[in-house]
Short mmCIF file of C-alpha atoms and ligand atoms in Angstrom, two decimals:
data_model
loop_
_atom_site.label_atom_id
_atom_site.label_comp_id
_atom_site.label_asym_id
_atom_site.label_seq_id
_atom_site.Cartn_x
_atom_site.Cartn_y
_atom_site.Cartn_z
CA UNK Y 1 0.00 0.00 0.00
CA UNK Y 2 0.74 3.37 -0.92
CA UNK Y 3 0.09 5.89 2.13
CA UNK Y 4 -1.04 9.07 -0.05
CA UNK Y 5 -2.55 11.20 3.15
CA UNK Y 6 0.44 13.62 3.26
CA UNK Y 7 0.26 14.61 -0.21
CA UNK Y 8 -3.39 13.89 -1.74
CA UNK Y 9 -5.13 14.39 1.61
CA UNK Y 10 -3.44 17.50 3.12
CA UNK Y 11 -3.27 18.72 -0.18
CA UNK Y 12 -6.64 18.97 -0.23
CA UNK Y 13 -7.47 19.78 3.48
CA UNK Y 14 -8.30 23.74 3.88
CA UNK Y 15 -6.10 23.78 7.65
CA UNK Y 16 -2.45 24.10 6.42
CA UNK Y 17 -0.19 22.22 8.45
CA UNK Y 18 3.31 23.52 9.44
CA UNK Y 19 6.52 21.65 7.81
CA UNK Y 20 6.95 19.79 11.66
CA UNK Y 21 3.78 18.59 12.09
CA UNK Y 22 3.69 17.44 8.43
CA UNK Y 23 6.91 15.52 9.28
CA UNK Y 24 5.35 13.96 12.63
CA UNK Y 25 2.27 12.69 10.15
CA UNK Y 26 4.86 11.00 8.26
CA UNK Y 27 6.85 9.54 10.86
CA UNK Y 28 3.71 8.02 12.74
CA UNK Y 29 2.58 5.90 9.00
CA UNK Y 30 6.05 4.38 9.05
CA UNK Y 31 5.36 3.79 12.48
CA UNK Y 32 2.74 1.90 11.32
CA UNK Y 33 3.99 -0.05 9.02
CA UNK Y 34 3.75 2.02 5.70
CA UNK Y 35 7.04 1.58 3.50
CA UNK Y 36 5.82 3.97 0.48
CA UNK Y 37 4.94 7.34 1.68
CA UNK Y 38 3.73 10.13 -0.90
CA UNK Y 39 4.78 12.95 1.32
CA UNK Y 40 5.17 15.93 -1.02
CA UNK Y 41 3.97 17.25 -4.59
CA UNK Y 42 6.55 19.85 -6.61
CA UNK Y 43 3.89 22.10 -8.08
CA UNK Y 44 3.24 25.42 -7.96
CA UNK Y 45 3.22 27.39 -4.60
CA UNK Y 46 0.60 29.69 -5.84
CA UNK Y 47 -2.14 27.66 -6.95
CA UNK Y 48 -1.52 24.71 -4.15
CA UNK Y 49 -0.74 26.00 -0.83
CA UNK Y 50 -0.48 23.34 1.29
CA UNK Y 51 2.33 21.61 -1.04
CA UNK Y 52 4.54 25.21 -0.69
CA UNK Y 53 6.68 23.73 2.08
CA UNK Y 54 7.74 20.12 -0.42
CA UNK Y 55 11.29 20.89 -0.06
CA UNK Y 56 11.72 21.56 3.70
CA UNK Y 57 9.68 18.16 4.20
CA UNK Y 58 11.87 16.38 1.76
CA UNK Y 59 14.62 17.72 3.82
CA UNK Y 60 13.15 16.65 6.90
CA UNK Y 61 11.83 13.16 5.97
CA UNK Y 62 12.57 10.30 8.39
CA UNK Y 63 14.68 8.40 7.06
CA UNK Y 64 14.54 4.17 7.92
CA UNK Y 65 15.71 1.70 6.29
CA UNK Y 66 13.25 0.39 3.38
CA UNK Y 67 11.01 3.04 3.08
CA UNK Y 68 10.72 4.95 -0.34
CA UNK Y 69 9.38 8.45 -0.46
CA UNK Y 70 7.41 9.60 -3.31
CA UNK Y 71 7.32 13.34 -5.00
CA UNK Y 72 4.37 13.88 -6.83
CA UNK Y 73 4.75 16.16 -9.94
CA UNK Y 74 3.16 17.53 -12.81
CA UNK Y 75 5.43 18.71 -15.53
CA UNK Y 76 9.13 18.64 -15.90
CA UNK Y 77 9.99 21.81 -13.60
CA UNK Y 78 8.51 19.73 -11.13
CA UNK Y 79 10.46 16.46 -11.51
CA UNK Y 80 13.86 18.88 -11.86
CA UNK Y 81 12.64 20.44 -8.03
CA UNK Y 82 11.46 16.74 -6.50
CA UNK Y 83 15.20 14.91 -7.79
CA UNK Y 84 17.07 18.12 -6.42
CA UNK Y 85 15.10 17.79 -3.31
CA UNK Y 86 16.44 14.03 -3.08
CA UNK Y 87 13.04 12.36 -3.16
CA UNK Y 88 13.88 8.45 -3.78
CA UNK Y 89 10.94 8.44 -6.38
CA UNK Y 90 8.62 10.33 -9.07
CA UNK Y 91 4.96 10.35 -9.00
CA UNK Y 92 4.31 11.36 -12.58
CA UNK Y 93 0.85 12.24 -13.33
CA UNK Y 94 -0.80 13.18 -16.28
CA UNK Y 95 -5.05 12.59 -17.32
CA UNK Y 96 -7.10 10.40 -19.55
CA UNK Y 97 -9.01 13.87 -20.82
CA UNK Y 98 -8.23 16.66 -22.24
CA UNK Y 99 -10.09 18.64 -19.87
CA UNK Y 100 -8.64 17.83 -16.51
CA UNK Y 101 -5.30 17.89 -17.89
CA UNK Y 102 -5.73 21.51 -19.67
CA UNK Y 103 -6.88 22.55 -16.09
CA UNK Y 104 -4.68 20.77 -13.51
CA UNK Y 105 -1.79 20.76 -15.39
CA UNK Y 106 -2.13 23.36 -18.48
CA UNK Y 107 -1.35 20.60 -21.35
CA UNK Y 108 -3.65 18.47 -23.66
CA UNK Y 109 -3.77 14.54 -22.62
CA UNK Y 110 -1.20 13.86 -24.70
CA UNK Y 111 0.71 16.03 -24.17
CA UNK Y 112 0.64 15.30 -20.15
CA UNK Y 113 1.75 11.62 -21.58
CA UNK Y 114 4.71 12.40 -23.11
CA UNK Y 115 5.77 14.57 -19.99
CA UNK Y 116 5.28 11.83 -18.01
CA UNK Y 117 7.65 9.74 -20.63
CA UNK Y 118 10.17 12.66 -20.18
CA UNK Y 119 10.02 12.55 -16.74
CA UNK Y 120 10.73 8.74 -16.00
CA UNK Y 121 13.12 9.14 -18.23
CA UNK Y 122 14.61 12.01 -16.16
CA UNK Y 123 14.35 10.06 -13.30
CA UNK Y 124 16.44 6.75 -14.29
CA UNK Y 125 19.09 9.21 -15.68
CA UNK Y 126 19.41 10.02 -11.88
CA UNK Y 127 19.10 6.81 -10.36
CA UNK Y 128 15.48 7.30 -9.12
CA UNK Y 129 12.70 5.33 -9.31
CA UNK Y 130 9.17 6.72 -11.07
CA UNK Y 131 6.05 5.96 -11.70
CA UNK Y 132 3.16 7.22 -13.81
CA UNK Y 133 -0.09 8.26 -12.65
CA UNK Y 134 -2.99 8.21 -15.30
CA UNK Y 135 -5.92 10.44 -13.56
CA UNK Y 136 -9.07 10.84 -14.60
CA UNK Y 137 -9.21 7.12 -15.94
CA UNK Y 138 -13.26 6.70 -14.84
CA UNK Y 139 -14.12 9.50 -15.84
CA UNK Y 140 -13.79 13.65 -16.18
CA UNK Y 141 -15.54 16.28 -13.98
CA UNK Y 142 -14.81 18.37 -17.30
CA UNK Y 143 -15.67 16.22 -20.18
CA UNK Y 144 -17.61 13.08 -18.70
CA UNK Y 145 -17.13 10.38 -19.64
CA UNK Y 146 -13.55 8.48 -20.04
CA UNK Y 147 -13.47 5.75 -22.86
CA UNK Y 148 -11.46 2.51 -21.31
CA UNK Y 149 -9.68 1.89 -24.75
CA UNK Y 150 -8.37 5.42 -23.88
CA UNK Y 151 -6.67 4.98 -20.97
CA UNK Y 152 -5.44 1.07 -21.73
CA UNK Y 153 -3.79 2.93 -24.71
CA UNK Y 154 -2.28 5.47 -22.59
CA UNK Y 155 -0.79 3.03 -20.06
CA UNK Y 156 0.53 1.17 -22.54
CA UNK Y 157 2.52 4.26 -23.97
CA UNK Y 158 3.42 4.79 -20.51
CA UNK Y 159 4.73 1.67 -19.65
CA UNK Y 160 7.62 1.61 -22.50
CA UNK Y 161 8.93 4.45 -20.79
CA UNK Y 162 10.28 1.96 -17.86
CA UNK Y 163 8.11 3.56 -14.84
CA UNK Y 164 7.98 0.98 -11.90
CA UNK Y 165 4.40 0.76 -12.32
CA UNK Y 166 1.14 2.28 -13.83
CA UNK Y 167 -1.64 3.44 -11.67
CA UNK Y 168 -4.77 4.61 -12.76
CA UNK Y 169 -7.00 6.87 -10.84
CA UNK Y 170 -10.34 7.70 -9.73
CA UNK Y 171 -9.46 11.03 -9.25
CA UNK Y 172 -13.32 12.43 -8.71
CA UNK Y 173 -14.21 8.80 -6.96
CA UNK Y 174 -17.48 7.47 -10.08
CA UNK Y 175 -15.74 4.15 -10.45
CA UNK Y 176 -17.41 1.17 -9.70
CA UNK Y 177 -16.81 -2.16 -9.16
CA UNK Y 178 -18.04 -3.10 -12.39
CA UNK Y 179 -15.80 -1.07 -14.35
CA UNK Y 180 -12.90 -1.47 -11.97
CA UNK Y 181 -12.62 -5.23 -12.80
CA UNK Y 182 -12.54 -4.58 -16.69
CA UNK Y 183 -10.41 -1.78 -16.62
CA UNK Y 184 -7.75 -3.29 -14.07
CA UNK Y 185 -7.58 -6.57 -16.14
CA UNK Y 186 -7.30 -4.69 -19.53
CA UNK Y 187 -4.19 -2.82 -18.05
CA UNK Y 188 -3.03 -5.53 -16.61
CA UNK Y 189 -2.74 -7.15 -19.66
CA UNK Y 190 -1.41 -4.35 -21.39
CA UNK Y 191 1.37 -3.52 -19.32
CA UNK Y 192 2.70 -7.20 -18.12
CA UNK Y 193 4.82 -7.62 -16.41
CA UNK Y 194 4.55 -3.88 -15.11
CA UNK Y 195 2.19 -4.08 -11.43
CA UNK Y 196 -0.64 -2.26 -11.87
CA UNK Y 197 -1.50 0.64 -8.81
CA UNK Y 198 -5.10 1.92 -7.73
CA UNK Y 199 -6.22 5.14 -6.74
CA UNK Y 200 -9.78 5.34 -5.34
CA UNK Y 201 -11.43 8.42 -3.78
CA UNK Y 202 -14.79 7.64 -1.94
CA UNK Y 203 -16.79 10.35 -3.01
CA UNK Y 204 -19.73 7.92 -3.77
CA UNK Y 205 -18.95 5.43 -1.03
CA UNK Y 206 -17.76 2.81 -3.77
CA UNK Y 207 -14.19 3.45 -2.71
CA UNK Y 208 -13.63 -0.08 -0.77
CA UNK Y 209 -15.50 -2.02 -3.05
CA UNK Y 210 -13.46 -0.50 -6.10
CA UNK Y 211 -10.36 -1.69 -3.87
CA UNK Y 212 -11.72 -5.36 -3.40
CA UNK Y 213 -12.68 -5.30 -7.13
CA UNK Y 214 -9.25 -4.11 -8.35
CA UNK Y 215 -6.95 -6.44 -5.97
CA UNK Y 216 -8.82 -9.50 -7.34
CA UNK Y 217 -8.56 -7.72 -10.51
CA UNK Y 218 -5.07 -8.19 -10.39
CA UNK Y 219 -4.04 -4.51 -9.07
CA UNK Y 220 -0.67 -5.01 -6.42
CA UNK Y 221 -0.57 -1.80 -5.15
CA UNK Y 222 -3.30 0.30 -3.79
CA UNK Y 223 -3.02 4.35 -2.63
CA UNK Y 224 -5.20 5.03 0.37
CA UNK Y 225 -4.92 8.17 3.11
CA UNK Y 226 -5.13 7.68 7.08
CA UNK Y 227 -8.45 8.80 8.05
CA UNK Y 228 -9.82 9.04 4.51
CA UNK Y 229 -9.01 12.73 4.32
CA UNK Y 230 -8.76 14.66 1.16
CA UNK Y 231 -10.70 15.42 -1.40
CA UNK Y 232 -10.65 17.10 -5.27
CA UNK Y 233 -10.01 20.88 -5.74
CA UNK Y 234 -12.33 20.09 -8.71
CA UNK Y 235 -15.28 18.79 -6.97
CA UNK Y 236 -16.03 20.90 -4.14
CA UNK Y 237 -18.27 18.47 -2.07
CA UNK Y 238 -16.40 15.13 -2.64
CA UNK Y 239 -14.90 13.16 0.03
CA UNK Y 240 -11.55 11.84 0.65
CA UNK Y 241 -9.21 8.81 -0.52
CA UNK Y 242 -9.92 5.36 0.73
CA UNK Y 243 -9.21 5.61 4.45
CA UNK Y 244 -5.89 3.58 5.12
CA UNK Y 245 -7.20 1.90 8.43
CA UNK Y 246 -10.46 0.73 6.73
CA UNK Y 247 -8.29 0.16 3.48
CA UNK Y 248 -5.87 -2.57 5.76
CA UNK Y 249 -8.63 -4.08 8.15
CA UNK Y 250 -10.30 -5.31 5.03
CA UNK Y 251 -7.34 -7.06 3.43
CA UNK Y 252 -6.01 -8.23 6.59
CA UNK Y 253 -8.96 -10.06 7.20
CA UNK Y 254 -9.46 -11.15 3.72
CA UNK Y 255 -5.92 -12.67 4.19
CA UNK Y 256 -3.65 -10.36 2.35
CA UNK Y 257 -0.58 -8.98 4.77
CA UNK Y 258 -0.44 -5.17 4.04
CA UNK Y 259 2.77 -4.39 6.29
CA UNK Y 260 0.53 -2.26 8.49
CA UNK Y 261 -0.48 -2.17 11.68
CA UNK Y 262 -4.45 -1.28 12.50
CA UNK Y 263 -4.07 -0.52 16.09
CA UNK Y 264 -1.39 1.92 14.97
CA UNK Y 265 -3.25 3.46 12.27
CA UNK Y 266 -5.83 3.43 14.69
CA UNK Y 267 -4.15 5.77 17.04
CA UNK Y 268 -2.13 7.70 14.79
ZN1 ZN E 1 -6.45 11.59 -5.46
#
């Protein structure tokens, strides 16, 4: 699992946190078991607050043995700023339409893909790991809906740029199960022997079920945030990412080991 709270859920929160208590947050989820931490995004001060501080937390991370930060960024200026900052790996993210990605990032679809290319690219030059992010893969608050064949296509563009894995998100949380299954098998296929990643936000309470759906889909890593907190700049009243506790009780019990621990979480 992919603890995503300090980047997609503060990101989203409207209390700013201060760089310390940022870094405590991150320290208590390895505490707790979580070994991939999305901790910062490199975007742009002005039009995301909360993320102003990325490289004073990448300077203050807690460093342990096995645990891989992730920067999240959106265009190249982004990916120079997270490798500078010394974050172990790229979260490259571009979007299945043209309309989220001409508003959250100020480039076409395609063009967000090839800057995600550019960017793993960027990253292996410098020893780094990176992944790519395809948002927007259910479906657009701009332009509706997403076609599958769309984003298959696009992750399998994505994956001949060597990224350690392809994750598509439900960045506006309409998935459901139904479509999860299809769409996590298709990419699956499309991207062996790369793992597929999941990104679920629980805006229409579907969020765990998409989980269950995708990991018997075939998905091997799934993003959720302690708490559930977050939400989308782009959809005022939606709620947060899968909650991380709720997220990890349900696997646990299911029989899958998840590395965390839910008393932890609990307290944390
Ligand atoms: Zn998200």
């Amino acid at each position: 699992m992919v603890e995503v709270g300090p980047r997609d859920g503060l990101q989203n929160e409207s209390v700013l946190l201060s760089t310390s208590q940022k870094l405590e947050f991150i320290g208590r989820v390895i505490d707790a078991g979580a070994r991939r931490v999305e901790a910062a995004s490199f975007v742009n001060p002005k039009l995301v607050p909360q993320m102003a501080d990325a490289e004073a937390v990448a300077a203050g991370l807690p460093r342990r043995e096995g645990v891989t930060f992730i920067g999240l960024v959106l265009n190249k200026r982004g990916a120079l700023r997270a490798l500078e900052a010394g974050m172990d790996e790229l979260g490259a993210v571009c979007a299945a339409s043209d309309g989220f990605a001409i508003r959250n990032q100020g480039m076409t679809s395609d063009a967000s893909l090839a800057m995600c290319c550019e960017v793993v690219r960027l990253a292996r030059e410098h020893a780094r790991r990176a992944q790519i992010t395809i948002s927007t893969a259910f479906g657009c608050p701009f332009d509706g809906e997403v076609d599958p064949s769309r984003v298959v296509e696009m992750a399998r563009l994505a994956a001949g740029a060597g990224p350690v894995e392809i994750a598509i998100a439900d960045t506006i949380g309409v998935a459901s199960p139904g479509e999860v299954s299809r769409l996590v098998e298709s990419v699956a296929a499309a991207i062996r022997p790369l793992p597929v990643r999941v990104h679920f936000h629980n805006t229409r309470n579907t969020g765990l079920a998409n989980v269950w759906t995708a990991v018997q889909a075939g998905a091997k890593i799934v993003d959720a945030s302690l708490g559930g907190i977050g939400g989308c700049p782009f959809t005022p009243r939606a709620t947060g990412n899968v909650p991380t506790e709720d997220v990890a009780y349900m696997l646990e019990r299911s029989g899958y080991q998840t590395g965390l621990d839910l008393d932890s979480l609990v307290v944390s």
